[in-house]
PDB file of C-alpha atoms in Angstrom:
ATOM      1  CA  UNK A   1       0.000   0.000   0.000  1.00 74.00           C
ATOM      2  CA  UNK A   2       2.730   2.313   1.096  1.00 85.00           C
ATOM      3  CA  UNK A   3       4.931   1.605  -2.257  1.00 85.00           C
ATOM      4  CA  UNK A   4       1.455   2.325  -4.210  1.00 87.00           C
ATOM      5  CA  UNK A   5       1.391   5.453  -2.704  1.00 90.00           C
ATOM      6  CA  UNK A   6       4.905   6.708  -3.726  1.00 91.00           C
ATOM      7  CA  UNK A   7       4.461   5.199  -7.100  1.00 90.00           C
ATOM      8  CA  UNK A   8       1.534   7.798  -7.725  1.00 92.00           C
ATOM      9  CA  UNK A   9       3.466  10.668  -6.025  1.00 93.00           C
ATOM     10  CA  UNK A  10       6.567   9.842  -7.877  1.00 93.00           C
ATOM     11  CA  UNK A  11       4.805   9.316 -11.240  1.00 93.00           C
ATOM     12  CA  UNK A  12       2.924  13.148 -10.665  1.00 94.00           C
ATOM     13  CA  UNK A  13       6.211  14.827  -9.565  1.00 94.00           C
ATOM     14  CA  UNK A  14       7.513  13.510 -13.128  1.00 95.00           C
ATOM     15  CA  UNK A  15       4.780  14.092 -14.971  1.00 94.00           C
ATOM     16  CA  UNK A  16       4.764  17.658 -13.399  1.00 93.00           C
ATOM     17  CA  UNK A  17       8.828  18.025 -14.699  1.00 93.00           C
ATOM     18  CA  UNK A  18       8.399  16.736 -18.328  1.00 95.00           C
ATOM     19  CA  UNK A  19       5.979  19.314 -18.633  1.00 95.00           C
ATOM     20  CA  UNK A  20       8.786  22.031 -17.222  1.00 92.00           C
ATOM     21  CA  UNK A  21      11.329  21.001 -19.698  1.00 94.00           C
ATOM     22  CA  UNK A  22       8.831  20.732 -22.713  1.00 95.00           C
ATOM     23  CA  UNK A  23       7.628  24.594 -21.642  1.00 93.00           C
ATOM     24  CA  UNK A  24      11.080  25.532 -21.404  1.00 92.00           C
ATOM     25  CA  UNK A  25      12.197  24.115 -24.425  1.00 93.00           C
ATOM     26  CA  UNK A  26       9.268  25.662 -26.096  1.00 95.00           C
ATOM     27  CA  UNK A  27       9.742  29.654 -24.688  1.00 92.00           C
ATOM     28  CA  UNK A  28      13.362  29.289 -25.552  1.00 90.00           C
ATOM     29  CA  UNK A  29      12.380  28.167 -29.368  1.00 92.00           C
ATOM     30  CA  UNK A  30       9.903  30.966 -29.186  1.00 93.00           C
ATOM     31  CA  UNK A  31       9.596  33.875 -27.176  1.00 90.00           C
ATOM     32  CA  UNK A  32      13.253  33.863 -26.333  1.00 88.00           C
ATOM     33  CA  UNK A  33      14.492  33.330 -29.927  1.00 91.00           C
ATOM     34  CA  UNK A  34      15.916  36.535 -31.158  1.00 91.00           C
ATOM     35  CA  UNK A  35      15.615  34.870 -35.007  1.00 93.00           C
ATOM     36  CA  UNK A  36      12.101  33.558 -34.257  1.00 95.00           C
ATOM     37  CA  UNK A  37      10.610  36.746 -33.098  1.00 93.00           C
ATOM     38  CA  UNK A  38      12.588  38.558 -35.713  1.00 93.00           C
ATOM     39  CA  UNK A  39      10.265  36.477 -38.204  1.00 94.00           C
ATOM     40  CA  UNK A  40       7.186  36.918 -36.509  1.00 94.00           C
ATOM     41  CA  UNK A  41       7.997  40.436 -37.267  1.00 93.00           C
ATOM     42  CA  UNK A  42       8.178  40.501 -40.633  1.00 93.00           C
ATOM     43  CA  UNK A  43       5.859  38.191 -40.708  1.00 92.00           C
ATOM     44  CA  UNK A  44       2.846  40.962 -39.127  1.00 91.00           C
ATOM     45  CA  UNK A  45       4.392  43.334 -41.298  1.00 92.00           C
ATOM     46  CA  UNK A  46       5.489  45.520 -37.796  1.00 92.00           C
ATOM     47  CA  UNK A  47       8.508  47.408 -39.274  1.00 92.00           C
ATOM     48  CA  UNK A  48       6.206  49.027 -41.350  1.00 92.00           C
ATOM     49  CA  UNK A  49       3.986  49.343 -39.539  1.00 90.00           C
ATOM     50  CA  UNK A  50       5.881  50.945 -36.570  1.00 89.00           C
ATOM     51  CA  UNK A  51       7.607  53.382 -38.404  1.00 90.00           C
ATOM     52  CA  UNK A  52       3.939  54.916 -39.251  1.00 89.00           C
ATOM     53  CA  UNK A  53       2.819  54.708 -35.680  1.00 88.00           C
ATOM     54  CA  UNK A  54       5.895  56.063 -34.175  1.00 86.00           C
ATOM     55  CA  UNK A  55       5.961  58.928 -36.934  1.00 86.00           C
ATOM     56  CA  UNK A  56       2.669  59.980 -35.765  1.00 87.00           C
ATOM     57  CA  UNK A  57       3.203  59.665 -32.350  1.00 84.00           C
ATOM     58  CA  UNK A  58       6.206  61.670 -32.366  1.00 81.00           C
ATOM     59  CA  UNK A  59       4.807  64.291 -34.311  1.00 82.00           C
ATOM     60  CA  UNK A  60       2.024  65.147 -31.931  1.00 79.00           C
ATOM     61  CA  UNK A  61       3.064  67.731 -29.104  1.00 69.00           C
ATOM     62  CA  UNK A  62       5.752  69.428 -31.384  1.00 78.00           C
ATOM     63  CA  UNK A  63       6.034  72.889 -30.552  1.00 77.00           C
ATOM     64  CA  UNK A  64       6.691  75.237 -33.384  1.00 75.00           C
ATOM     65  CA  UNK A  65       6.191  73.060 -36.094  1.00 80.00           C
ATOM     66  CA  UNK A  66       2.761  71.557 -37.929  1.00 83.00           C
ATOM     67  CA  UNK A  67       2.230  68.034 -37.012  1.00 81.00           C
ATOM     68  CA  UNK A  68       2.012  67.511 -40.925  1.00 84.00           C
ATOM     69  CA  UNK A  69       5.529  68.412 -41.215  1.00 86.00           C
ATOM     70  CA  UNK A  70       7.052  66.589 -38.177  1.00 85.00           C
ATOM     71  CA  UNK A  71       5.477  63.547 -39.302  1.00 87.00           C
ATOM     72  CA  UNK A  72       7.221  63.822 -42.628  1.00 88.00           C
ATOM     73  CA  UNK A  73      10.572  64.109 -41.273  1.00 88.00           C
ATOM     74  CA  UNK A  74       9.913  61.152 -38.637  1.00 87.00           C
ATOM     75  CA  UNK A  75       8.726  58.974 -41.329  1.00 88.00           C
ATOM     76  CA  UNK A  76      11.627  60.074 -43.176  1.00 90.00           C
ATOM     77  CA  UNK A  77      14.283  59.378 -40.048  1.00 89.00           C
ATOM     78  CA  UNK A  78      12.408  56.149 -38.757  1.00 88.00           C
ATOM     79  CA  UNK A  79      12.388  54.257 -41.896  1.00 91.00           C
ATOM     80  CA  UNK A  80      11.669  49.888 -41.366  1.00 92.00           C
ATOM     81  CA  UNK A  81      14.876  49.560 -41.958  1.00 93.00           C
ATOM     82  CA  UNK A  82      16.358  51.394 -39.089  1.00 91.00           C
ATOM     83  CA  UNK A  83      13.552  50.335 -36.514  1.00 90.00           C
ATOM     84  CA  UNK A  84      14.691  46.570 -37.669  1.00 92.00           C
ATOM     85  CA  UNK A  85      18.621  47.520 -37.618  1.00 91.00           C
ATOM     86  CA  UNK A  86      17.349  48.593 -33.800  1.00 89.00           C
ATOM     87  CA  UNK A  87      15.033  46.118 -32.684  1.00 89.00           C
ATOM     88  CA  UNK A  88      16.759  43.430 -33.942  1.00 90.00           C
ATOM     89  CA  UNK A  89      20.394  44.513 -31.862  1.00 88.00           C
ATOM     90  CA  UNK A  90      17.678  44.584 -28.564  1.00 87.00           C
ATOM     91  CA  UNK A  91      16.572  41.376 -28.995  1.00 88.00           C
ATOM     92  CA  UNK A  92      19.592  39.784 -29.467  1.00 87.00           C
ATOM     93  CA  UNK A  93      20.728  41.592 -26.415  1.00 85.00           C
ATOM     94  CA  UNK A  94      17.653  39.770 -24.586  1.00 84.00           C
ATOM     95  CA  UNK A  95      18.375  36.683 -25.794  1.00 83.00           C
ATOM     96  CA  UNK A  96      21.589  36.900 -24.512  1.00 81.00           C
ATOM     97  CA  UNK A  97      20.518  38.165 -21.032  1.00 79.00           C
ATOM     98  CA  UNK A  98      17.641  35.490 -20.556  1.00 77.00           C
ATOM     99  CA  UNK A  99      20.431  32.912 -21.060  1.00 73.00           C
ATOM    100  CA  UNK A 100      22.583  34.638 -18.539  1.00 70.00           C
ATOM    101  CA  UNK A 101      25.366  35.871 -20.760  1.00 68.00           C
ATOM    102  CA  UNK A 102      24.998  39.964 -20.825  1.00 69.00           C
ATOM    103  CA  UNK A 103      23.420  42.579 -19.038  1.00 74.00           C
ATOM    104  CA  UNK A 104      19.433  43.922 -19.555  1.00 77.00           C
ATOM    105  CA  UNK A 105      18.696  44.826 -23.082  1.00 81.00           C
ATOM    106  CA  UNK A 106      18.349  48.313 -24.235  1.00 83.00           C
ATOM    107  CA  UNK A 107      17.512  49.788 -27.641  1.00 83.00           C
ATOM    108  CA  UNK A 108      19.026  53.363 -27.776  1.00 82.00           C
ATOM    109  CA  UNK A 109      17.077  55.588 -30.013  1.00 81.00           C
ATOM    110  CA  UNK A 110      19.239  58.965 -29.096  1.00 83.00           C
ATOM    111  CA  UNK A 111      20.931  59.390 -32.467  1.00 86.00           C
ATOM    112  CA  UNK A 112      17.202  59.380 -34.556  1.00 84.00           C
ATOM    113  CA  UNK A 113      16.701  62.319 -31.745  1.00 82.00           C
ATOM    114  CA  UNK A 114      19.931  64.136 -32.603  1.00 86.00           C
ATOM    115  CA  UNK A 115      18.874  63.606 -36.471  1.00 87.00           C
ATOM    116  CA  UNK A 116      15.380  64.959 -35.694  1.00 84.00           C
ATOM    117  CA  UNK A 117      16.869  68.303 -34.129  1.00 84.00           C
ATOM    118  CA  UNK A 118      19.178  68.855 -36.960  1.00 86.00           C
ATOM    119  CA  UNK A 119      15.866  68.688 -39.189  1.00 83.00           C
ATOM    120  CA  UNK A 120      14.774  71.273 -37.576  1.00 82.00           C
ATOM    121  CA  UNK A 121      12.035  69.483 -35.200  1.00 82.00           C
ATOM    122  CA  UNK A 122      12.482  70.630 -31.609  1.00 82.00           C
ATOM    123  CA  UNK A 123      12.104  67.093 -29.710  1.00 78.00           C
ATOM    124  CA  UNK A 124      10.887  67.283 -26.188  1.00 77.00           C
ATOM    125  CA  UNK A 125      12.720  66.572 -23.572  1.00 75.00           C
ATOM    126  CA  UNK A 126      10.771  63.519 -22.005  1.00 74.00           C
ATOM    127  CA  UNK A 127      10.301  62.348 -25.679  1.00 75.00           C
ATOM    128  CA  UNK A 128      10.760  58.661 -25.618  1.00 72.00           C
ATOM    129  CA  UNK A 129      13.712  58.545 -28.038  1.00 75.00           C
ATOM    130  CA  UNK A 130      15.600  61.268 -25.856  1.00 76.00           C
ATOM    131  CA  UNK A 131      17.107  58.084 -23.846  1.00 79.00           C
ATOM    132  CA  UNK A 132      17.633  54.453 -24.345  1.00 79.00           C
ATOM    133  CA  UNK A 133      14.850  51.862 -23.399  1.00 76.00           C
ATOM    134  CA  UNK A 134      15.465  48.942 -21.139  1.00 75.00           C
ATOM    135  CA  UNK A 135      14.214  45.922 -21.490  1.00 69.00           C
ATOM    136  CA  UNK A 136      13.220  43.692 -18.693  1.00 58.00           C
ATOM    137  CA  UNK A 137      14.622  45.220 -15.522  1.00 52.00           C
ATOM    138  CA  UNK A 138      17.838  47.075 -13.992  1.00 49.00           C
ATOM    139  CA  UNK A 139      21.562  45.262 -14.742  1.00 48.00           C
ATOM    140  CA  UNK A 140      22.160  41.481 -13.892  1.00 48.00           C
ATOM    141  CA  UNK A 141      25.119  40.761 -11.702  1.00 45.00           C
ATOM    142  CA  UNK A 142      26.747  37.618 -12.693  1.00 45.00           C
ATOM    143  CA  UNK A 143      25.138  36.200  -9.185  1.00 42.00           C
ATOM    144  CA  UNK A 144      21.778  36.527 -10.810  1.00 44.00           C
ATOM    145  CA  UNK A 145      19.966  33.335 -12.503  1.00 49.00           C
ATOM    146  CA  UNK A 146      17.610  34.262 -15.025  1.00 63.00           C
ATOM    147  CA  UNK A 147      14.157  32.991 -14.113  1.00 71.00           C
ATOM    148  CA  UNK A 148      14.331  30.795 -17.311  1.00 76.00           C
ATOM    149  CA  UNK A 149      17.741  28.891 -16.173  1.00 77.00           C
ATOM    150  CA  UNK A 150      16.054  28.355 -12.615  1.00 81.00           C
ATOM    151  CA  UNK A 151      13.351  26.644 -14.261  1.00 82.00           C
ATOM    152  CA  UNK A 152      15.495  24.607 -16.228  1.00 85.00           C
ATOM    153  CA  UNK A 153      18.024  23.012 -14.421  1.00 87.00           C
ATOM    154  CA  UNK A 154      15.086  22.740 -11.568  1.00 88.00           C
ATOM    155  CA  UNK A 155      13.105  20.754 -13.983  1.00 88.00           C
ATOM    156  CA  UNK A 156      15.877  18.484 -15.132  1.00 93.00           C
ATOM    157  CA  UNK A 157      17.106  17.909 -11.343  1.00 94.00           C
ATOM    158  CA  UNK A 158      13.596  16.591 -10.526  1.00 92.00           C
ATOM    159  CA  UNK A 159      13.141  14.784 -13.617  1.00 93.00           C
ATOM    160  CA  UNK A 160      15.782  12.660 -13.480  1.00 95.00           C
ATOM    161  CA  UNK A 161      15.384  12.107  -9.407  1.00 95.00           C
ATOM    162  CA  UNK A 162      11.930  11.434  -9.990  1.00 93.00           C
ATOM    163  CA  UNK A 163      12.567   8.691 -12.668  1.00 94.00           C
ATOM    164  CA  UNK A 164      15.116   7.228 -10.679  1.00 95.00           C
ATOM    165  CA  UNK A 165      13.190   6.765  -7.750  1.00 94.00           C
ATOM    166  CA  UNK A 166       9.868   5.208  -9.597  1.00 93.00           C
ATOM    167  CA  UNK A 167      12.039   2.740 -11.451  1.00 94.00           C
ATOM    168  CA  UNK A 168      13.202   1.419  -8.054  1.00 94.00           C
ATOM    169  CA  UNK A 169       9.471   1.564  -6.710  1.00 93.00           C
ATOM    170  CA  UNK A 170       8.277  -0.082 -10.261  1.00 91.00           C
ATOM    171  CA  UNK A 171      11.058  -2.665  -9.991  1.00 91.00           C
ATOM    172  CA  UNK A 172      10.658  -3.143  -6.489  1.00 89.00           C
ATOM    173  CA  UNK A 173       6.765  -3.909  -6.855  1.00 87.00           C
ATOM    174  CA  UNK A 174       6.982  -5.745 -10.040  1.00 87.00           C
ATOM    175  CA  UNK A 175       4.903  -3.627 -11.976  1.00 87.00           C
ATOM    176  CA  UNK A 176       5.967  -1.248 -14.871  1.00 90.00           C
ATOM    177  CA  UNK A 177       2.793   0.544 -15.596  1.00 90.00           C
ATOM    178  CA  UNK A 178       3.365   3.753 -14.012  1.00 91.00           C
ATOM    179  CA  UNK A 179       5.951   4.783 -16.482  1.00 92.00           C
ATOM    180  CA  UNK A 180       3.806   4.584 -19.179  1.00 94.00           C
ATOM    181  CA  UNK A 181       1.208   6.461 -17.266  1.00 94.00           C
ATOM    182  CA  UNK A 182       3.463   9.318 -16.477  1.00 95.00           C
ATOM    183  CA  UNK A 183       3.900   9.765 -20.268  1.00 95.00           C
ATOM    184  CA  UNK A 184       0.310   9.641 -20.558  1.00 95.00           C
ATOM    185  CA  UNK A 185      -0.425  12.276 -18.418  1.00 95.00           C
ATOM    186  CA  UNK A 186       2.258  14.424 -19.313  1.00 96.00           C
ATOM    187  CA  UNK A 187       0.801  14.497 -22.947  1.00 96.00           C
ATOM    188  CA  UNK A 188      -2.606  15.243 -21.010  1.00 96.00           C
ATOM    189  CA  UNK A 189      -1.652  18.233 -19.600  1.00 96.00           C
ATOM    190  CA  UNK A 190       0.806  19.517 -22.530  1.00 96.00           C
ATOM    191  CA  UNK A 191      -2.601  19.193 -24.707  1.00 97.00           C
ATOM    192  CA  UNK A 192      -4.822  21.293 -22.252  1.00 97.00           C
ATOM    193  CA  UNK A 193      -2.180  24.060 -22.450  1.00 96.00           C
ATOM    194  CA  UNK A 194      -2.437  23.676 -26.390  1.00 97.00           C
ATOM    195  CA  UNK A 195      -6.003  23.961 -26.292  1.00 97.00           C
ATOM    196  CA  UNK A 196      -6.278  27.118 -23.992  1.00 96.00           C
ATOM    197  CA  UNK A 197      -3.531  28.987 -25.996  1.00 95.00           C
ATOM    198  CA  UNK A 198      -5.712  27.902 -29.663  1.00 95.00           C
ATOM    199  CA  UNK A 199      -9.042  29.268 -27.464  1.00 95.00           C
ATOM    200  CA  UNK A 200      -7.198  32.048 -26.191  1.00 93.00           C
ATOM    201  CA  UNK A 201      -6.026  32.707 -29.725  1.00 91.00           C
ATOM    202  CA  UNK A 202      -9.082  32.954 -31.282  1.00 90.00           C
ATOM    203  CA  UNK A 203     -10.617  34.779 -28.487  1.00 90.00           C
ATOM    204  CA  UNK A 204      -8.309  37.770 -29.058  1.00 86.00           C
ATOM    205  CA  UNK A 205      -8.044  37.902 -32.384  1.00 80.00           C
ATOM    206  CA  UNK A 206     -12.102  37.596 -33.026  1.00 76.00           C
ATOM    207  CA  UNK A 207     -13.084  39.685 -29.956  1.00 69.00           C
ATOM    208  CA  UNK A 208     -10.144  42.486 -29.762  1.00 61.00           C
ATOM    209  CA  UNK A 209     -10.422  44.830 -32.902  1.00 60.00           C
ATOM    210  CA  UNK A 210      -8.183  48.005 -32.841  1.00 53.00           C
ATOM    211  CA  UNK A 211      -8.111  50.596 -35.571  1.00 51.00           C
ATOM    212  CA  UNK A 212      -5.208  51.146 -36.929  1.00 46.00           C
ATOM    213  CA  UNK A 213      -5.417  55.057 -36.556  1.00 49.00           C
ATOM    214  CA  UNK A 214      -6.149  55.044 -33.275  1.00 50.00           C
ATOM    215  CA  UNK A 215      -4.584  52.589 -31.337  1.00 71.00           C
ATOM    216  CA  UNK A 216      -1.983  51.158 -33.557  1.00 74.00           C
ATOM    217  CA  UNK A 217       0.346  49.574 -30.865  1.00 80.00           C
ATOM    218  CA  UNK A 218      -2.901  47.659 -29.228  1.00 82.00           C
ATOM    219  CA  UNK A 219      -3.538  46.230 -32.842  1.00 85.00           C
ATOM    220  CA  UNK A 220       0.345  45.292 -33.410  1.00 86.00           C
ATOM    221  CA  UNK A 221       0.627  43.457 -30.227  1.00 87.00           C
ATOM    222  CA  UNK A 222      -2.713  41.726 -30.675  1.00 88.00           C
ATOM    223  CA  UNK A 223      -1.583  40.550 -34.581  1.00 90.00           C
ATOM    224  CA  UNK A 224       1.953  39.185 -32.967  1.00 92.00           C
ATOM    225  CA  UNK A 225       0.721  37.680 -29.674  1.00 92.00           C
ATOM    226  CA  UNK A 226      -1.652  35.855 -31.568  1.00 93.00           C
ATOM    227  CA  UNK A 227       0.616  34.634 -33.996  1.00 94.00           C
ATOM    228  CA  UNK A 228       3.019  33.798 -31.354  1.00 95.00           C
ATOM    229  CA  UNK A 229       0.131  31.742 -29.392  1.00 95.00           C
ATOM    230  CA  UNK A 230      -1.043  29.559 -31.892  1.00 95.00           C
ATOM    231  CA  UNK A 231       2.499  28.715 -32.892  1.00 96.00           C
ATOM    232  CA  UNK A 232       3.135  27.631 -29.438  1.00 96.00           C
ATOM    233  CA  UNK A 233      -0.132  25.465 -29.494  1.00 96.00           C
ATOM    234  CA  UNK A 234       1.152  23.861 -32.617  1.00 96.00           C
ATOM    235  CA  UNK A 235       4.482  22.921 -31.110  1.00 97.00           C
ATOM    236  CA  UNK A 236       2.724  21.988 -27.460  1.00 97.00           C
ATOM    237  CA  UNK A 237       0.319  19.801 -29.666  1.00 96.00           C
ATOM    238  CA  UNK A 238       3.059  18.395 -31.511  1.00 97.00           C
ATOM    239  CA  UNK A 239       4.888  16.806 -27.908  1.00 96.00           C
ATOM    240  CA  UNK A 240       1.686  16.087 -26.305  1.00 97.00           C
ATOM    241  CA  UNK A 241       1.092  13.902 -29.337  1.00 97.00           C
ATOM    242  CA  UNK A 242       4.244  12.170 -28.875  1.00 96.00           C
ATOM    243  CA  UNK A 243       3.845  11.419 -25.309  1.00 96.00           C
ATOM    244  CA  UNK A 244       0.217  10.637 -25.939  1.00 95.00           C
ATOM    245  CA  UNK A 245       0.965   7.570 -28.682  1.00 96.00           C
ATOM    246  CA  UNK A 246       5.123   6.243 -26.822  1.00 95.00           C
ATOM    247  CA  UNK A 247       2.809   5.896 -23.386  1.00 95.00           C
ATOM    248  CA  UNK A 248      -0.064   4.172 -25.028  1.00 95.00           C
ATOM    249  CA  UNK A 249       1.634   1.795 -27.173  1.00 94.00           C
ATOM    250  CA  UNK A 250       4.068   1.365 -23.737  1.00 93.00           C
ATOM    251  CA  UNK A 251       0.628   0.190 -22.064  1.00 91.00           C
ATOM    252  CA  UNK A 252      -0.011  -1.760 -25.024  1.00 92.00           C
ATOM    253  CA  UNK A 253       3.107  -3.742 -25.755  1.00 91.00           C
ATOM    254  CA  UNK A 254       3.219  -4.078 -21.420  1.00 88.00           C
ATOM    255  CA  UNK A 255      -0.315  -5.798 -21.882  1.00 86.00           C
ATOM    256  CA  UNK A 256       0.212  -8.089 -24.689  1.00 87.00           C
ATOM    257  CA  UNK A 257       4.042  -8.731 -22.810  1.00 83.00           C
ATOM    258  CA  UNK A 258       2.521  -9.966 -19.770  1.00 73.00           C
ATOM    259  CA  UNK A 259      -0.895 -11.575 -21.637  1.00 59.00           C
ATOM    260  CA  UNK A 260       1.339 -14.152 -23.601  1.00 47.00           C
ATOM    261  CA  UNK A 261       4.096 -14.878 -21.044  1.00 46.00           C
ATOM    262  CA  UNK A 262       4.528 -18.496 -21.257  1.00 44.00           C
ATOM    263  CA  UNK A 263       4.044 -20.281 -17.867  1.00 44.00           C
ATOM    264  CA  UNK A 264       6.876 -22.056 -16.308  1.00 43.00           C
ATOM    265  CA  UNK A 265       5.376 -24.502 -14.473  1.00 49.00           C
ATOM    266  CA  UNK A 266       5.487 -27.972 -15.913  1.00 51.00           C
ATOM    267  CA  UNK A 267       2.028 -29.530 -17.490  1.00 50.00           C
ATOM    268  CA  UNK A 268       0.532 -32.388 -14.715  1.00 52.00           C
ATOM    269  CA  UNK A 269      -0.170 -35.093 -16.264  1.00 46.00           C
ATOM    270  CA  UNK A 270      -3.538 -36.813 -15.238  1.00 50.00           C
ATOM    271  CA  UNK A 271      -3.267 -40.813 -14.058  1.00 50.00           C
ATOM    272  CA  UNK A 272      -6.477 -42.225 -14.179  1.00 53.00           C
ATOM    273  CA  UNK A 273      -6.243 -44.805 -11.525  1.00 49.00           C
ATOM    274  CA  UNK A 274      -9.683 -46.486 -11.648  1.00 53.00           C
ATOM    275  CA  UNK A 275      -9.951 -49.689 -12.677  1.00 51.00           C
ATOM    276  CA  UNK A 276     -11.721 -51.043 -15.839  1.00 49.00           C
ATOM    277  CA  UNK A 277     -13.241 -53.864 -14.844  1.00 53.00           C
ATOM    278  CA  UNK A 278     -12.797 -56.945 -17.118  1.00 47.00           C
ATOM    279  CA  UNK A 279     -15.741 -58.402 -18.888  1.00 48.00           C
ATOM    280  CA  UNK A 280     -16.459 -62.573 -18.896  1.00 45.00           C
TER     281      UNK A 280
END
C-alpha cells in the first residue's frame, strides 16, 4: 500500500517536470528566440507598420512646427529599416541576457533624436527617443539566474530524481505501468495548455479589434501575440502527441508482454487410476 502510494506521487512529480522542460524548451524556441521573433515580425508586417505609428506619435506635441511636417521628417528618419537595424540589436541583447550571458537589453534611439533636431524638429525633452529603453529590468550581476535557467536546471534535477526513484518503486513492486502512465499524463496536460492557448487565440483575435489610426500599438501586439500563441499550441500539440501515442503503445506492448508470457510450471499429467473392470 505504502509503495502504491509513492508510485503515484513519484509518477505526478515527473509528470509535473516533463511538462517544465517541454515549456522551457518551447519559450526558448519561441519567445526567447531573437531569429524567431525577428520572423514573426516581418511576418505581421510591424517594421512598417511601426515606423507609421511612431511617426505619428512623435509628431504630436511638437512645438513650433505643424504636425504635418514633423510627421514627414519622422517617417523620413524612422524608416523599417532602421527600426529593424534597432530592434533586432535589442533582442539579441535579450536573448543573450535570458540565457545569462549579458546585461538587460536596451535599444538606444538617441541618435534618430539628434537627427530629428538637426531637421529642424524641436524634440521634447521627455520624448521617448531622448534616452535608451530597457528591457526587462535594472543590470544582472553575474550572481543573478535568469528565471528561465532556474526553471530549467530545476526541472531536469527533478526529472531525473523522480525517474530514478519510480524505477526502483516499479522494480521493487513488479509492476511497470506507471511509467507509461506518467507519459500519458504528461501528454494530457501539454494538450490542455495547447487547447487554452488555440481558445485564447481565437478569443483575441475575433473579440479584440483596434483601428489602426487610433490605437496602432494595441492592434500590433494583438496581430503578434496571436501569432506567437497559436504557434506555441502547434508545437505543445506536436509533444503532447508524442507522449500521448510512446505511453499508449508502452501500455499496449506491457499488456500483450505480460498476456502471452509463457508459464513455467510444468504440465501435470492426469493418471487415471480407476480400474476397468474386465468383462467374462
Amino acid at each position: 500500500m505504502l509503495l502504491s502510494a509513492v508510485s503515484k506521487l513519484l509518477a505526478s512529480l515527473l509528470a509535473s517536470s516533463l511538462v517544465g522542460i517541454v515549456l522551457v524548451l518551447t519559450l526558448t524556441q519561441t519567445v526567447l528566440n531573437s531569429h524567431y521573433l525577428e520572423q514573426k515580425l516581418q511576418t505581421t508586417n510591424s517594421y512598417q507598420r511601426l515606423s507609421v505609428a511612431l511617426s505619428d506619435q512623435l509628431s504630436k506635441g511638437i512645438k513650433g512646427v505643424s504636425p504635418d511636417q514633423a510627421k514627414v521628417v519622422f517617417a523620413h528618419i524612422l524608416t523599417p529599416q532602421v527600426l529593424q537595424s534597432k530592434i533586432t540589436g535589442g533582442l539579441d541583447q535579450a536573448q543573450a541576457y535570458y540565457q545569462g550571458d549579458g546585461p538587460a537589453p536596451t535599444i538606444d534611439l538617441t541618435d534618430l533624436a539628434t537627427q530629428a533636431q538637426a531637421a529642424g524638429i524641436p524634440v521634447p525633452a521627455d520624448s521617448s527617443i531622448r534616452k535608451p529603453i530597457t528591457l526587462g529590468g535594472s543590470q544582472k550581476t553575474d550572481s543573478h539566474a535568469t528565471p528561465i535557467a532556474t526553471i530549467w536546471w530545476t526541472s531536469v534535477l527533478s526529472t531525473l530524481l523522480c525517474a530514478a526513484g519510480l524505477i526502483l518503486v516499479c522494480r521493487r513492486r513488479g509492476k511497470w505501468t506507471a511509467l507509461p502512465n506518467v507519459l500519458i499524463a504528461s501528454g494530457v496536460l501539454l494538450g490542455i495548455m495547447a487547447l487554452l492557448l488555440e481558445i485564447g487565440a481565437h478569443l483575441v483575435s475575433d473579440g479584440a479589434h483596434f483601428s489602426s489610426g487610433s490605437n496602432a500599438f494595441s492592434a500590433l501586439g494583438r496581430d503578434l501575440g496571436v501569432l506567437i500563441a497559436k504557434d506555441m499550441a502547434i508545437r505543445l500539440g506536436l509533444w503532447a502527441l508524442a507522449a500521448g501515442v510512446f505511453g499508449i503503445g508502452m501500455r499496449v506492448w506491457m499488456k500483450r508482454t505480460t498476456g502471452t508470457r509463457p508459464s513455467t510450471t510444468p504440465p501435470q499429467l492426469s493418471i487415471n487410476t480407476k480400474q476397468t473392470p474386465l468383462i467374462r
